[in-house]
Short mmCIF file of C-alpha atoms and ligand atoms in Angstrom, two decimals:
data_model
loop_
_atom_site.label_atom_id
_atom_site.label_comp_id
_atom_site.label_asym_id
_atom_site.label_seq_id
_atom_site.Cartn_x
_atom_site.Cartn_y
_atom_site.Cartn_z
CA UNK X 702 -39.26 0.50 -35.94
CA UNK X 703 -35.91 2.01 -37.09
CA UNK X 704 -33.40 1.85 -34.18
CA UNK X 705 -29.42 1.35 -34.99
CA UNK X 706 -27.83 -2.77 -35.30
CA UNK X 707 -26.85 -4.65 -32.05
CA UNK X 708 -23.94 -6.52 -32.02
CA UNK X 709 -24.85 -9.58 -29.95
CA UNK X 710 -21.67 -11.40 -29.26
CA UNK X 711 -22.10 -14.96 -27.53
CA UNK X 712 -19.49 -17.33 -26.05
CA UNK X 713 -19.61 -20.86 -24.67
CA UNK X 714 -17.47 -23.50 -24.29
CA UNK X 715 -16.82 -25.89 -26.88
CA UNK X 716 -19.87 -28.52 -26.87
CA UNK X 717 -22.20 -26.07 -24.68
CA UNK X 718 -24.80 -25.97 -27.26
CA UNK X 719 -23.78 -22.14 -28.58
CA UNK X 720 -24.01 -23.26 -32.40
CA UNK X 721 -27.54 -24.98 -31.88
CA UNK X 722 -28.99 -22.41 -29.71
CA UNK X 723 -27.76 -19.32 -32.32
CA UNK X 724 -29.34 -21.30 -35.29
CA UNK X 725 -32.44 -21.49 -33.29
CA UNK X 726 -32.29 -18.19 -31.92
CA UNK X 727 -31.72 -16.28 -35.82
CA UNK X 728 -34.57 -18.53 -37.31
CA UNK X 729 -36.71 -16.53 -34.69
CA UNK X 730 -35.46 -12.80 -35.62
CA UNK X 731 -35.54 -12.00 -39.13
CA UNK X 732 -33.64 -8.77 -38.63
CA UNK X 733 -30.74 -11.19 -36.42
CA UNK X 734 -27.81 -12.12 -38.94
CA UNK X 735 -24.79 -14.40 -37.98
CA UNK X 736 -21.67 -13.07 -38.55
CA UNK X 737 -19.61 -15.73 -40.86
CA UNK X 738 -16.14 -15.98 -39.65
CA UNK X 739 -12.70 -16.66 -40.88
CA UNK X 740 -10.98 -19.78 -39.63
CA UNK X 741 -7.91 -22.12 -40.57
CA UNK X 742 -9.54 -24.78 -38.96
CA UNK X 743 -10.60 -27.83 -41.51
CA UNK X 744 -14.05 -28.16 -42.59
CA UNK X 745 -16.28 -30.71 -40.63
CA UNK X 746 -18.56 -32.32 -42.69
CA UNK X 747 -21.89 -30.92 -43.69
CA UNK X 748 -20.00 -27.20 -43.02
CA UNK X 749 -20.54 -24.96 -46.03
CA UNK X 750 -17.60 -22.58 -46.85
CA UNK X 751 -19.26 -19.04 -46.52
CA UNK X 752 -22.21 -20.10 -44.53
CA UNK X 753 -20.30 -21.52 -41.75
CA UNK X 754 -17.58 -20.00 -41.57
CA UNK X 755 -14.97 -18.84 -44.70
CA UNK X 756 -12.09 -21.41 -44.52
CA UNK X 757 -8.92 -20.09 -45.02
CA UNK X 758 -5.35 -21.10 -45.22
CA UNK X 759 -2.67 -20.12 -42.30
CA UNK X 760 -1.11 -18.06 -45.20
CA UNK X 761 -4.22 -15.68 -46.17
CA UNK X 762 -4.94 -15.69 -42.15
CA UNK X 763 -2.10 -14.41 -41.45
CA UNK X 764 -2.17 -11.68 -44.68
CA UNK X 765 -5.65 -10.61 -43.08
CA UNK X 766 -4.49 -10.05 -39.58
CA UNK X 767 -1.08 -7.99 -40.80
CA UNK X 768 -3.51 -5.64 -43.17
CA UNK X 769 -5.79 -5.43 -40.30
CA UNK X 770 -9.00 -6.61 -41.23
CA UNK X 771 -10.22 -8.30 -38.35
CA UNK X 772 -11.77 -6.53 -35.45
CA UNK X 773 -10.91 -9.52 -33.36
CA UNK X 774 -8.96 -12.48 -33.62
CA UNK X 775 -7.41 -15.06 -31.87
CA UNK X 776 -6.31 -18.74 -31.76
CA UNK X 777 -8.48 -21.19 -29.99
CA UNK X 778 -7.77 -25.28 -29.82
CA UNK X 779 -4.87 -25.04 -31.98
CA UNK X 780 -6.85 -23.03 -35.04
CA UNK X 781 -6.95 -19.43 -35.73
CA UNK X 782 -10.41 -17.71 -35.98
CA UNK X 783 -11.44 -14.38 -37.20
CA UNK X 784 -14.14 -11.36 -37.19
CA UNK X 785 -13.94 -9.36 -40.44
CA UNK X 786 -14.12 -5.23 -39.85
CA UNK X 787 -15.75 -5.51 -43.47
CA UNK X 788 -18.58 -8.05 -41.96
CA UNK X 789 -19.48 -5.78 -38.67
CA UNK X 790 -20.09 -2.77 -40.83
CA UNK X 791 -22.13 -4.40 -43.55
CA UNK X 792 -24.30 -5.61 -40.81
CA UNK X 793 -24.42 -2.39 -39.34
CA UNK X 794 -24.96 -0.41 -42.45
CA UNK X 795 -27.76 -2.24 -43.50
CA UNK X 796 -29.53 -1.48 -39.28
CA UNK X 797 -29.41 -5.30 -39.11
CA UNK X 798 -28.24 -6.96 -35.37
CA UNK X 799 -26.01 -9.02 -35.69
CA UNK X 800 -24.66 -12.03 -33.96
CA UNK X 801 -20.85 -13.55 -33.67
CA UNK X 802 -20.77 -16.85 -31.93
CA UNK X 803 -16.55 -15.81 -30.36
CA UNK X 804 -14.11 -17.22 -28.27
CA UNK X 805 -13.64 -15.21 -24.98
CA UNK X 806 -10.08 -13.90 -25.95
CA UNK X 807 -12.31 -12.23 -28.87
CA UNK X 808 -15.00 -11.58 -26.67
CA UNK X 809 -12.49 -9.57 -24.67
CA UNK X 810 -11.14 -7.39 -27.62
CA UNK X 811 -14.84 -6.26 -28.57
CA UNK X 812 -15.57 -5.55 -24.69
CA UNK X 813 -13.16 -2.66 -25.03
CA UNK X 814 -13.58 -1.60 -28.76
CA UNK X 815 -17.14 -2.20 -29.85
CA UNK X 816 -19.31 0.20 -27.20
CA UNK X 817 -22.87 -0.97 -26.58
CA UNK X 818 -22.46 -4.72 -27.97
CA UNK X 819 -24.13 -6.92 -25.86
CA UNK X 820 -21.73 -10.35 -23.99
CA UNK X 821 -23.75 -13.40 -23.64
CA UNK X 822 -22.10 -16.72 -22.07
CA UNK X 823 -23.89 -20.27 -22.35
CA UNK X 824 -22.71 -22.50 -19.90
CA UNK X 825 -23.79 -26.53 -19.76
CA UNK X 826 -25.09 -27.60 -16.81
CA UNK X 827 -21.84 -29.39 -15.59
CA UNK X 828 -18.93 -31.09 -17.32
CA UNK X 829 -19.75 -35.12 -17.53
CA UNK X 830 -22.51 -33.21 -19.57
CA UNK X 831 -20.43 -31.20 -21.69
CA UNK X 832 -18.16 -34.49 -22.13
CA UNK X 833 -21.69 -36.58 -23.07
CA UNK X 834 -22.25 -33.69 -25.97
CA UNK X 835 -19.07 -33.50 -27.66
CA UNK X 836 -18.98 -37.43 -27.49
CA UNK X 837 -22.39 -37.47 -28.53
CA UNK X 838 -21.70 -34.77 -31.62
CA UNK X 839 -18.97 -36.98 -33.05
CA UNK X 840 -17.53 -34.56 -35.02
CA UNK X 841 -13.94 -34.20 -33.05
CA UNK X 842 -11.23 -37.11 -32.56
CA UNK X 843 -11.03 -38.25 -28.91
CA UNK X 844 -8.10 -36.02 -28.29
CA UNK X 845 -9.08 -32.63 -29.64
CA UNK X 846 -12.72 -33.64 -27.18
CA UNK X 847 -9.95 -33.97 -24.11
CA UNK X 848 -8.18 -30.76 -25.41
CA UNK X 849 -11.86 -28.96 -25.91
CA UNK X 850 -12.69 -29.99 -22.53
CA UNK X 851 -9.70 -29.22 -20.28
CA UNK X 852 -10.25 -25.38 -21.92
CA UNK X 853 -13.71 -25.64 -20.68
CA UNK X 854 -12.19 -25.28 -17.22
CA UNK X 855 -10.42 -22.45 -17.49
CA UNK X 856 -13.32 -20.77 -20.44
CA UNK X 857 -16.18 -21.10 -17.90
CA UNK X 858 -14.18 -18.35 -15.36
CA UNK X 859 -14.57 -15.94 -17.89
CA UNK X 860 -18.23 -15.96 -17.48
CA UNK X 861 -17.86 -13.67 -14.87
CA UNK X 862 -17.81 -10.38 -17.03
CA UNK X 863 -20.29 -11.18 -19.55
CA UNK X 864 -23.42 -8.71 -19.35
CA UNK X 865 -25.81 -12.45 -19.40
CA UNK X 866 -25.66 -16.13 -18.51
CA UNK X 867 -27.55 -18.60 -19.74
CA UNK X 868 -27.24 -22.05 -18.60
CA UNK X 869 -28.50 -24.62 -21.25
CA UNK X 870 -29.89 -27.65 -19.59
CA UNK X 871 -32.76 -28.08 -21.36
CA UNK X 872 -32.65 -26.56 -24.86
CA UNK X 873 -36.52 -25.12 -25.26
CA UNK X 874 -36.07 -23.29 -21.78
CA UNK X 875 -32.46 -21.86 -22.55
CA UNK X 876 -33.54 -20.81 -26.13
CA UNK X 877 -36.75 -18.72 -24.51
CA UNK X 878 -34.24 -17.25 -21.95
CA UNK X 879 -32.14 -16.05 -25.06
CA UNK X 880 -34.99 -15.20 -26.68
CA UNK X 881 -35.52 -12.77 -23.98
CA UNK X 882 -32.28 -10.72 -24.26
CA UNK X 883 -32.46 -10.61 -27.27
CA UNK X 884 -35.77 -8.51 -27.32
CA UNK X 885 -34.85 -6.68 -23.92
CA UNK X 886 -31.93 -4.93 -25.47
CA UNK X 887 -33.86 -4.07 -28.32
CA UNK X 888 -36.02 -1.90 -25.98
CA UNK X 889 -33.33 -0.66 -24.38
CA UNK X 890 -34.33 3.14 -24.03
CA UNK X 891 -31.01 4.56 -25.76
CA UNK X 892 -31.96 2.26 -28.55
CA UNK X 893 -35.21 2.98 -29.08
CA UNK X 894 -36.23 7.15 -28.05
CA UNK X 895 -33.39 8.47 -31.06
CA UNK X 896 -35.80 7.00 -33.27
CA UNK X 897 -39.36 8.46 -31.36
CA UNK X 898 -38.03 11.63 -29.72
CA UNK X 899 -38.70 14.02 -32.74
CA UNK X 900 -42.71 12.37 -32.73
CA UNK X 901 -42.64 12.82 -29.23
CA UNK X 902 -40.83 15.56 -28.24
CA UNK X 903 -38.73 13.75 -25.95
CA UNK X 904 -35.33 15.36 -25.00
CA UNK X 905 -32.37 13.41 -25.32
CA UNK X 906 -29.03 13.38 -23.40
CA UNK X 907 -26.55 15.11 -25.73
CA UNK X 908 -24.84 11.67 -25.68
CA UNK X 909 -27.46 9.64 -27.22
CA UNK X 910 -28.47 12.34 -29.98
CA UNK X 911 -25.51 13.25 -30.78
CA UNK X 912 -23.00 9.16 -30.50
CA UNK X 913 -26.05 7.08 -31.55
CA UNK X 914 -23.80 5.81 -34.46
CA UNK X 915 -21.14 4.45 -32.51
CA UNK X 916 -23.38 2.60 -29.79
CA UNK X 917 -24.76 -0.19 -31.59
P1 ADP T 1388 -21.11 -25.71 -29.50
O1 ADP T 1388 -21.48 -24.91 -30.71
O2 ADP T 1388 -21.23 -24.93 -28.24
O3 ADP T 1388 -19.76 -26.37 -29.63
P2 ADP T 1388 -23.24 -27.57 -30.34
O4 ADP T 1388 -24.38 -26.65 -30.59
O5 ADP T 1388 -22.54 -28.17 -31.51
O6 ADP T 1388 -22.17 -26.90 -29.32
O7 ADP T 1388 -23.82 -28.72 -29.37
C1 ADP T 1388 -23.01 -29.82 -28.97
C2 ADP T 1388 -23.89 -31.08 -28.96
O8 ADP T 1388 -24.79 -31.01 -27.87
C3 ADP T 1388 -24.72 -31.25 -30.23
O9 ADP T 1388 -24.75 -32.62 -30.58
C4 ADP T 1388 -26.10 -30.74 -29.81
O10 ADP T 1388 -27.13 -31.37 -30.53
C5 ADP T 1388 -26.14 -31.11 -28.33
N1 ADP T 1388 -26.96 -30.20 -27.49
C6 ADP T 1388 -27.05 -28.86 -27.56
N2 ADP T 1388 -27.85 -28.36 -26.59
C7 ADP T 1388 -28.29 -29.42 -25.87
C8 ADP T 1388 -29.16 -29.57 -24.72
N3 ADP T 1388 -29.73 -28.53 -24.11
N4 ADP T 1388 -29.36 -30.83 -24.25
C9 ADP T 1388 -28.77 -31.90 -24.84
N5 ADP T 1388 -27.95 -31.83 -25.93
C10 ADP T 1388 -27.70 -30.61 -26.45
P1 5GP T 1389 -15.50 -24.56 -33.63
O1 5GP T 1389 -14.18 -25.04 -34.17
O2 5GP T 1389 -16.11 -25.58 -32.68
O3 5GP T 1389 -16.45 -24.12 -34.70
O4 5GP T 1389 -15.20 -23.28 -32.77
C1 5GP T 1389 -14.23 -23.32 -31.77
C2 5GP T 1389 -14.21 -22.01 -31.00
O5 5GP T 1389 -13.84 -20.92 -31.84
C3 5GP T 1389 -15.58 -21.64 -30.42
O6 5GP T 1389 -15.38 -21.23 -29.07
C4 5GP T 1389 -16.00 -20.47 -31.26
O7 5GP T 1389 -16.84 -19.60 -30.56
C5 5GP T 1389 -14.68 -19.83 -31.57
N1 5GP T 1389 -14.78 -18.91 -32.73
C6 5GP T 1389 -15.49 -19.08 -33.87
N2 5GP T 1389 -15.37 -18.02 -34.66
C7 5GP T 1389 -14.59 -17.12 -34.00
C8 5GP T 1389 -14.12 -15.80 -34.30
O8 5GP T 1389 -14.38 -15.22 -35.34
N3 5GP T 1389 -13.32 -15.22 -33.37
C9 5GP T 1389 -12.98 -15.82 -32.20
N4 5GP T 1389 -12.23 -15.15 -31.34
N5 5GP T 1389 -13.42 -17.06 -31.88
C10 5GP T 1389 -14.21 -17.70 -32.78
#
């Protein structure tokens, strides 16, 4: 069925299982993309430059933020990261959803510019687990983990304005939870009637025939 993109946009705390879950989640929906973004922060290992995220240097970060090519941005743990303009209207050119795993600063930006995207939070169930999962990840030095975790104290409060919460405890339950935004918003009826009301003959608010293309 031919309905407009979603812009999914999903926040967690650092070690909160947000990268596992998304991988998981846009194996499920073919028409799901993740949105690749710019950072300064190095590479971990096994991270693929363009897949995980386009490392950059301060320099060019900085050159893409004064020409204004991001549609958010901000710095988070010491690092700057990035949402391309160029890679949300690819996305949405092509009617794909699309999903950008974002800080809540960034989160924040899109809650006032991008109409109709949809806020998702993860939350772990409590923080001696959150400290067990970064531990357990081993991909951070002991004090960026202590860093990571004291702005998992303040992070969590924003969960407060998100449109959904989804606590991962166990992975398989959290995942189907996703699983079910994810396909509730794409029945949303201002999503889906532009595309039947001509078959149907199904009057729509002048609103939703008329600004389909900016409410993803
Ligand atoms: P984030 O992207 O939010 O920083 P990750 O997806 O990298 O977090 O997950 C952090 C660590 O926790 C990883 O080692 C991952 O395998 C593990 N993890 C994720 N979800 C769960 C879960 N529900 N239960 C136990 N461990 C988990
Ligand atoms: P990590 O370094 O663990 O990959 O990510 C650290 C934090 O940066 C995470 O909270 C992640 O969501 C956030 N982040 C990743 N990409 C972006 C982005 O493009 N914009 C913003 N605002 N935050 C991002």
């Amino acid at each position: 069925m031919k309905r407009n993109g979603i812009v999914f946009v999903v926040s967690a705390p650092s070690g909160a299982g947000k990268t596992t879950l998304c991988k998981e989640l846009i194996d499920l929906f073919p028409r799901l993309r993740h949105s690749v973004s710019y950072t300064t922060r190095p590479r971990r290992q096994g991270e693929r430059d363009g897949s995980d995220y386009h490392f950059v240097t301060a320099e060019r970060f900085s050159a893409m933020v004064a020409a204004g090519e991001f549609a958010e941005w901000a710095e988070v743990h010491g690092n700057c990261y990035g949402t391309a303009i160029q890679t949300l209207d690819d996305w949405r050119a092509a009617g794909e959803d699309v999903l950008l795993e974002i800080d809540c600063q960034g989160a924040a930006q899109l809650k006032r510019t991008c109409p109709g995207a949809v806020f998702v939070f993860i939350l772990p169930p409590g923080f001696a687990e959150l400290r067990q999962r970064l531990e357990g990840r081993d991909t951070d030095a002991p004090e960026v983990i202590e860093r990571r975790i004291a702005n998992a104290s303040i992070e969590v409060r924003e969960a407060a304005w998100y449109d959904y919460v989804v606590v991962n405890d166990e992975l398989p339950r959290a995942l189907e939870e996703l699983k079910g935004i994810v396909v509730a918003e794409g029945a949303r009826a201002r999503r889906v009637l532009p595309g039947v009301a001509e078959e149907f003959r199904i009057p729509l608010p002048a609103a939703d025939s008329g600004g389909q293309g900016s409410q993803p």
